Tab-separated table of C-alpha atoms in Angstrom:
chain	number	residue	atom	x	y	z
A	1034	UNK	CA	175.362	61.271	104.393
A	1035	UNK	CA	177.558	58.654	102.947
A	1036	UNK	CA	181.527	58.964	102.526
A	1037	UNK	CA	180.255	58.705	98.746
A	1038	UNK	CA	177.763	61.813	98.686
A	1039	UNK	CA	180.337	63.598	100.351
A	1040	UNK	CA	182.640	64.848	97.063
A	1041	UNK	CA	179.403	64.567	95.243
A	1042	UNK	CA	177.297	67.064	97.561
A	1043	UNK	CA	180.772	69.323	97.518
A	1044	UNK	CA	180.863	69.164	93.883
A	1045	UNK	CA	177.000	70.506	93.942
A	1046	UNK	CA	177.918	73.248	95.836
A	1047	UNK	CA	181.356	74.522	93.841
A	1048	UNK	CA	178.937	74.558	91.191
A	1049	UNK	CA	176.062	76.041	92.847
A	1050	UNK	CA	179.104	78.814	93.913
A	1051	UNK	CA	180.269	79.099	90.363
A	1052	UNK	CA	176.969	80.120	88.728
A	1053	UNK	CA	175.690	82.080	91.050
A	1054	UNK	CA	174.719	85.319	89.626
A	1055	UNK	CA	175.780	87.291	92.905
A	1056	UNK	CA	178.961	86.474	92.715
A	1057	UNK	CA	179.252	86.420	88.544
A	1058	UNK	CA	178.127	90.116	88.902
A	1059	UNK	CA	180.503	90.780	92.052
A	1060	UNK	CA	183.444	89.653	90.007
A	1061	UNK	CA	182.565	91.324	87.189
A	1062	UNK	CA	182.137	95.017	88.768
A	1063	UNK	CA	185.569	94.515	90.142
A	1064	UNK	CA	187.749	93.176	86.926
A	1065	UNK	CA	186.180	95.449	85.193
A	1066	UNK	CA	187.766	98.220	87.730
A	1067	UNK	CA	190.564	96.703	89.253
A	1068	UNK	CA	192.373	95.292	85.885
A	1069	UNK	CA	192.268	98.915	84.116
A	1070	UNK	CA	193.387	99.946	86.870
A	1071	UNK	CA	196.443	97.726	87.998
A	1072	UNK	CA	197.453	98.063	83.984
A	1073	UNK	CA	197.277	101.811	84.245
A	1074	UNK	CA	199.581	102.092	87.309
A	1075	UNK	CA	201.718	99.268	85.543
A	1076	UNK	CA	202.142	101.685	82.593
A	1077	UNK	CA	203.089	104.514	84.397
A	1078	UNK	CA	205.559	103.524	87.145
A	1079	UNK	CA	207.576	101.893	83.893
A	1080	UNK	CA	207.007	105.426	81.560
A	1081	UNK	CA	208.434	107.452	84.680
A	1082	UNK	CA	210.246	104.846	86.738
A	1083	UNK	CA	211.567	102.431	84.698
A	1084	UNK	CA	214.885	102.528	83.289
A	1085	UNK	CA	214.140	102.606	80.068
A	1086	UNK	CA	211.668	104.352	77.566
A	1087	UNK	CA	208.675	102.394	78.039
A	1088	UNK	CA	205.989	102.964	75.273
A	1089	UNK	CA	203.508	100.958	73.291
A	1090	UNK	CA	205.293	100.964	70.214
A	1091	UNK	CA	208.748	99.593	71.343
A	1092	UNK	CA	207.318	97.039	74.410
A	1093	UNK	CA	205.331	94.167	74.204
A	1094	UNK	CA	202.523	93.743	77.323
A	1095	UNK	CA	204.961	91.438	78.951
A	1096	UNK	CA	207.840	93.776	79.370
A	1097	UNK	CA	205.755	95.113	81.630
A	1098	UNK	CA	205.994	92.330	83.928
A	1099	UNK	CA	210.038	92.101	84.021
A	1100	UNK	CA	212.434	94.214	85.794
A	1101	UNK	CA	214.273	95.175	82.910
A	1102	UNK	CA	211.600	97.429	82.010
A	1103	UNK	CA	209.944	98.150	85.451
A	1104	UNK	CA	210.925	98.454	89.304
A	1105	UNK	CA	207.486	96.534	90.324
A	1106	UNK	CA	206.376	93.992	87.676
A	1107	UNK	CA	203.733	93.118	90.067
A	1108	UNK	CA	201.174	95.333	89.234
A	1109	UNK	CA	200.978	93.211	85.348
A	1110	UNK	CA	201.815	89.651	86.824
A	1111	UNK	CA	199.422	90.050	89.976
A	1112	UNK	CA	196.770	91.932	88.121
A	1113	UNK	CA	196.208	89.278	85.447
A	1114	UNK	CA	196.939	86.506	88.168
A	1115	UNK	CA	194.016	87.772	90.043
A	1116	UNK	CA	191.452	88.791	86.950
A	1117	UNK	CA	191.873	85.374	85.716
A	1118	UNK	CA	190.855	83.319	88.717
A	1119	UNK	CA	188.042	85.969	89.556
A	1120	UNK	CA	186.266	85.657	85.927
A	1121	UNK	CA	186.304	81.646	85.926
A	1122	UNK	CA	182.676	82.416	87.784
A	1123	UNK	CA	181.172	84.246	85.040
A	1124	UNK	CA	182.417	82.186	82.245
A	1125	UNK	CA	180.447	79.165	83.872
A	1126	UNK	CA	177.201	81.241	84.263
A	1127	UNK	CA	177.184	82.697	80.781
A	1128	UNK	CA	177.434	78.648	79.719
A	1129	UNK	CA	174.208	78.582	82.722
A	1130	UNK	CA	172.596	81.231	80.847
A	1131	UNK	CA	173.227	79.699	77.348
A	1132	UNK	CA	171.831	76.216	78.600
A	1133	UNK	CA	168.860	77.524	80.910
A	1134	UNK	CA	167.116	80.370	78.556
A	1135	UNK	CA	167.518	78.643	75.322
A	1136	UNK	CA	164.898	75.776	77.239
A	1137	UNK	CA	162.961	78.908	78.060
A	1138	UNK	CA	163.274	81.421	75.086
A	1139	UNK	CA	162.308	80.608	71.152
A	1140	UNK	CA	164.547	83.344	70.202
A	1141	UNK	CA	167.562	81.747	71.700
A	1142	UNK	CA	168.199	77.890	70.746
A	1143	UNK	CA	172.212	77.240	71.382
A	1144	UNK	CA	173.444	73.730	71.867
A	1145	UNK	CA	174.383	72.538	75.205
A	1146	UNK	CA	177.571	71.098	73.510
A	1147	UNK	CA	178.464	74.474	71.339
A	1148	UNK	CA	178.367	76.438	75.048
A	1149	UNK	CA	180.508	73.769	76.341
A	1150	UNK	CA	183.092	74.447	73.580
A	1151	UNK	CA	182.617	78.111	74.283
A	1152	UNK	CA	183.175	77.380	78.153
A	1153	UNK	CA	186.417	75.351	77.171
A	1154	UNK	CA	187.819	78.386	75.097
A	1155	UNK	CA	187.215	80.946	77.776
A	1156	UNK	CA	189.392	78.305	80.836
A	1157	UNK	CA	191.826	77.811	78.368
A	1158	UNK	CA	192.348	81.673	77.587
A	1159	UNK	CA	192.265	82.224	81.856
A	1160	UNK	CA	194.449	79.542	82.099
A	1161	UNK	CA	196.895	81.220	79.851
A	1162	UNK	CA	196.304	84.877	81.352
A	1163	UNK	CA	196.860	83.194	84.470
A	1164	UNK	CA	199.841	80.698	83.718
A	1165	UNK	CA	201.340	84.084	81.765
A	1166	UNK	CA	201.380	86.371	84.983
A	1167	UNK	CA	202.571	83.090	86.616
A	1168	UNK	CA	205.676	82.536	84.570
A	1169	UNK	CA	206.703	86.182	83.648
A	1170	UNK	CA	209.544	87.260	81.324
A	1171	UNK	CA	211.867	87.348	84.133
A	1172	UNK	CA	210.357	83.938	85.286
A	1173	UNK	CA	210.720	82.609	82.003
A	1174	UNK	CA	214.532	83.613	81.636
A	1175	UNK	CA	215.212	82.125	85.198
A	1176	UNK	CA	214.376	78.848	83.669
A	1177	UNK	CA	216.576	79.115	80.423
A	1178	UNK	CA	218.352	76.896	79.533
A	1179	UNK	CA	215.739	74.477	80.674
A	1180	UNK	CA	213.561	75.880	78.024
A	1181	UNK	CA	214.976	75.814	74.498
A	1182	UNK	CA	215.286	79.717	74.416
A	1183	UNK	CA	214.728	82.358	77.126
A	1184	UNK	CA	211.376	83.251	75.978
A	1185	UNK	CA	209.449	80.219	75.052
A	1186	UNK	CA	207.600	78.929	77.990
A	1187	UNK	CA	206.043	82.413	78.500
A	1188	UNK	CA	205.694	82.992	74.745
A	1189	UNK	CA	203.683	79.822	74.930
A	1190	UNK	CA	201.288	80.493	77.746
A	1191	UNK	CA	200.863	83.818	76.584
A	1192	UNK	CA	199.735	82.671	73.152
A	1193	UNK	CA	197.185	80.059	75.016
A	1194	UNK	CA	195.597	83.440	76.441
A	1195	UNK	CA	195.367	84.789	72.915
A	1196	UNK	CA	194.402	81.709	70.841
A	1197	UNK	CA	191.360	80.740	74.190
A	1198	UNK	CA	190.360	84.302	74.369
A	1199	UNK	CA	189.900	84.717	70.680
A	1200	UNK	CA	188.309	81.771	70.220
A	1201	UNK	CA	185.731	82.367	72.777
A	1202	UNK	CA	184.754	85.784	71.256
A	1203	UNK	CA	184.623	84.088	67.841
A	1204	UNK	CA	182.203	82.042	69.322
A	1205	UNK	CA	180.309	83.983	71.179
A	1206	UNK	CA	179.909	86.566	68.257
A	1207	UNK	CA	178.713	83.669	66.257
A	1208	UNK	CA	175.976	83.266	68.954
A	1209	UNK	CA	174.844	87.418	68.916
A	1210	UNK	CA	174.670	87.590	64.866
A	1211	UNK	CA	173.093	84.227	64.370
A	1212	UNK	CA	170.208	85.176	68.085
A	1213	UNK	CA	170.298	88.820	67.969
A	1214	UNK	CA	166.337	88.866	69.818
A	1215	UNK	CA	167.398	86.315	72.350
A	1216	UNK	CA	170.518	88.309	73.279
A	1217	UNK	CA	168.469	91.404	73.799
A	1218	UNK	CA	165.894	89.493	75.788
A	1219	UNK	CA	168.406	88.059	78.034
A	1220	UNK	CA	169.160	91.852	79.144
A	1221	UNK	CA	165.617	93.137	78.656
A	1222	UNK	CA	166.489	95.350	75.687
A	1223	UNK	CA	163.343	94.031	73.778
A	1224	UNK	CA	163.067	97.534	72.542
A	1225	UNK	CA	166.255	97.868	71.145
A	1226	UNK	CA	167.344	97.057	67.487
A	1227	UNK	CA	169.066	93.817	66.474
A	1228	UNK	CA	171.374	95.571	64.659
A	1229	UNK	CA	173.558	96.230	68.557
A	1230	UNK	CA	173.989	92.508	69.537
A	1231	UNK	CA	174.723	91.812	65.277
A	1232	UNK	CA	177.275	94.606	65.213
A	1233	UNK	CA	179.055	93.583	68.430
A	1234	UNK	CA	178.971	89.948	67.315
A	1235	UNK	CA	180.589	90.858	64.104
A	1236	UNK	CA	183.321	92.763	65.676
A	1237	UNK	CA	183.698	89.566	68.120
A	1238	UNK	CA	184.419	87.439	64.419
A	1239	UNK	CA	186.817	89.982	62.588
A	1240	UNK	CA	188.583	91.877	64.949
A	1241	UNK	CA	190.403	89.826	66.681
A	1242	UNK	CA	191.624	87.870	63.073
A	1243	UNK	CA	192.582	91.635	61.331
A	1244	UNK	CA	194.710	92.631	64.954
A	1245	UNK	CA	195.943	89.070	64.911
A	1246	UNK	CA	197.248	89.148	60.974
A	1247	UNK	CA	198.789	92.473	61.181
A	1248	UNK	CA	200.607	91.370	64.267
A	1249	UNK	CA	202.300	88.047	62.945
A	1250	UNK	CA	202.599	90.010	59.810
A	1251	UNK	CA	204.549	93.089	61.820
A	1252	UNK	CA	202.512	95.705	60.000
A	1253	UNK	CA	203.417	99.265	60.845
A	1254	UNK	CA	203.936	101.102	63.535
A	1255	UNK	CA	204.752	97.883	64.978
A	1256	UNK	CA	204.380	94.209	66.386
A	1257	UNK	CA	203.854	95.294	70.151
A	1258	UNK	CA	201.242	97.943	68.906
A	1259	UNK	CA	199.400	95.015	67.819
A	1260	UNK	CA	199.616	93.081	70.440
A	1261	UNK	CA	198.658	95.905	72.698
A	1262	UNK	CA	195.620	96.426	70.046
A	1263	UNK	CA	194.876	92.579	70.360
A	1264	UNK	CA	194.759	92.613	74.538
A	1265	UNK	CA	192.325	95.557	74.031
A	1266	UNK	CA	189.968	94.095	71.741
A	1267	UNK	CA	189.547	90.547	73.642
A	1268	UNK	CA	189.377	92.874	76.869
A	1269	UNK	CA	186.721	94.795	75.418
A	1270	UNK	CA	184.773	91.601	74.176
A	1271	UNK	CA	184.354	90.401	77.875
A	1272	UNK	CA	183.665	93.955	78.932
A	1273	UNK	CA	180.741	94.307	76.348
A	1274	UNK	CA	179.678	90.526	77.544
A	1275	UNK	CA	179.527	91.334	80.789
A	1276	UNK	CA	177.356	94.034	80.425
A	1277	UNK	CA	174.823	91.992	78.891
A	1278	UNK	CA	175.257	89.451	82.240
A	1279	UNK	CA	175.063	92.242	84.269
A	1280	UNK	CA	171.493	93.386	82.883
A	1281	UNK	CA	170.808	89.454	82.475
A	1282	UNK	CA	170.801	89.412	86.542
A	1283	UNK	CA	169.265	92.650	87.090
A	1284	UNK	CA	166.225	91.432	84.853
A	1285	UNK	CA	166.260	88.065	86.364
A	1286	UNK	CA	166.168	89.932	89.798
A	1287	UNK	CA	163.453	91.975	89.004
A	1288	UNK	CA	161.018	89.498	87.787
């Protein structure tokens, strides 16, 4: 082999690595645990031993990743860290899937390019989760006055996750309403009614843009209950997407 074929045969096998459905499904069995999880123990040790009054209402999801509101921010910064590298896998094999089936399946037709935008959206939202846990609140107000105010490189990044992640499910949803049969071939749920992948793809359009307007707009009870309302519904967007991977593989083993 050549010094040329070298990066070329490595680059072959980091993507032969990246869509490879044993490890999109490994990844996704475990974020799927271990990021409830680490958020679950994050909320409790700063309810009972933080120093303050820690509650949905009054704290944004950052505050849970400073020690003003927290003795071990790590269980937010690390968590999200770790989720975000781990699910860069699966967001190249659902562009694989995209790609490979709609060559294979008349019910499924989306454009190589439109799965590369969708593939963009999702890095730039785990770039942002990422780059968020990265640079925490406390990391953020270590660097001011570097940054113009105390807040604004982690404001930033953590609007990248939102703006990515949102923009991915918009996407995606587009893709369920518009090929409801292909979706429920993917997973083998031929028998099912179009109305499941429809209903979850219209969710995947509004939600997010409802949750998104009545946070900027500060609607009642409050901006952080938004947010927190936002972080669920993009969570539970990749959650109800992996599923459909996860039967995707299953089928694919099967056959």
């Amino acid at each position: 082999m050549s010094l040329k074929d070298k990066p070329l045969e490595k680059k072959k096998l980091l993507y032969n690595y990246l869509i490879d459905p044993k490890v999109t499904r490994r990844n996704i069995l475990f974020v799927a645990i271990f990021l409830p999880t680490m958020l679950i123990i994050g909320v409790l040790v700063a309810v009972f031993l933080g120093p303050g009054n820690f509650n949905i209402i009054d704290n944004y999801i950052s505050d849970m990743g400073s020690h003003r509101y927290t003795p071990i921010p790590k269980f937010l910064d690390d968590g999200v860290m770790i989720t975000a590298v781990l699910l860069v896998p699966p967001c190249f094999y659902i562009k694989h899937v995209f790609d490979s089936k709609s060559k294979q399946l008349e019910s499924l037709n989306v454009p190589k390019g439109y799965s590369t935008i969708v593939l963009i959206m999702m890095l730039i939202g785990l770039f942002g989760i990422f780059s968020s846990g990265f640079i925490s609140e406390d990391v953020a107000i270590s660097l001011y006055p570097v940054t113009s105010s105390a807040y604004d490189l982690h404001d930033i990044l953590s609007t990248v996750q939102f703006v990515g992640l949102a923009s991915a499910g918009f996407l995606i949803g587009i893709i369920l309403v518009r090929y409801p049969s292909g979706i429920l071939e993917l997973g083998a749920y031929e028998n099912k009614s179009k109305i499941y992948p429809i209903l979850l793809g219209l969710v995947m359009i509004f939600l997010t843009p409802i949750l998104t307007t009545l946070y900027l707009l500060e609607f009642p009870p409050s901006a952080p209950f938004w947010e927190w309302m936002l972080f669920f519904s993009l969570f539970g967007w990749i959650l109800a997407i992996g599923i459909v991977i996860l039967h995707q593989i299953k089928t694919e083993e099967l056959k």
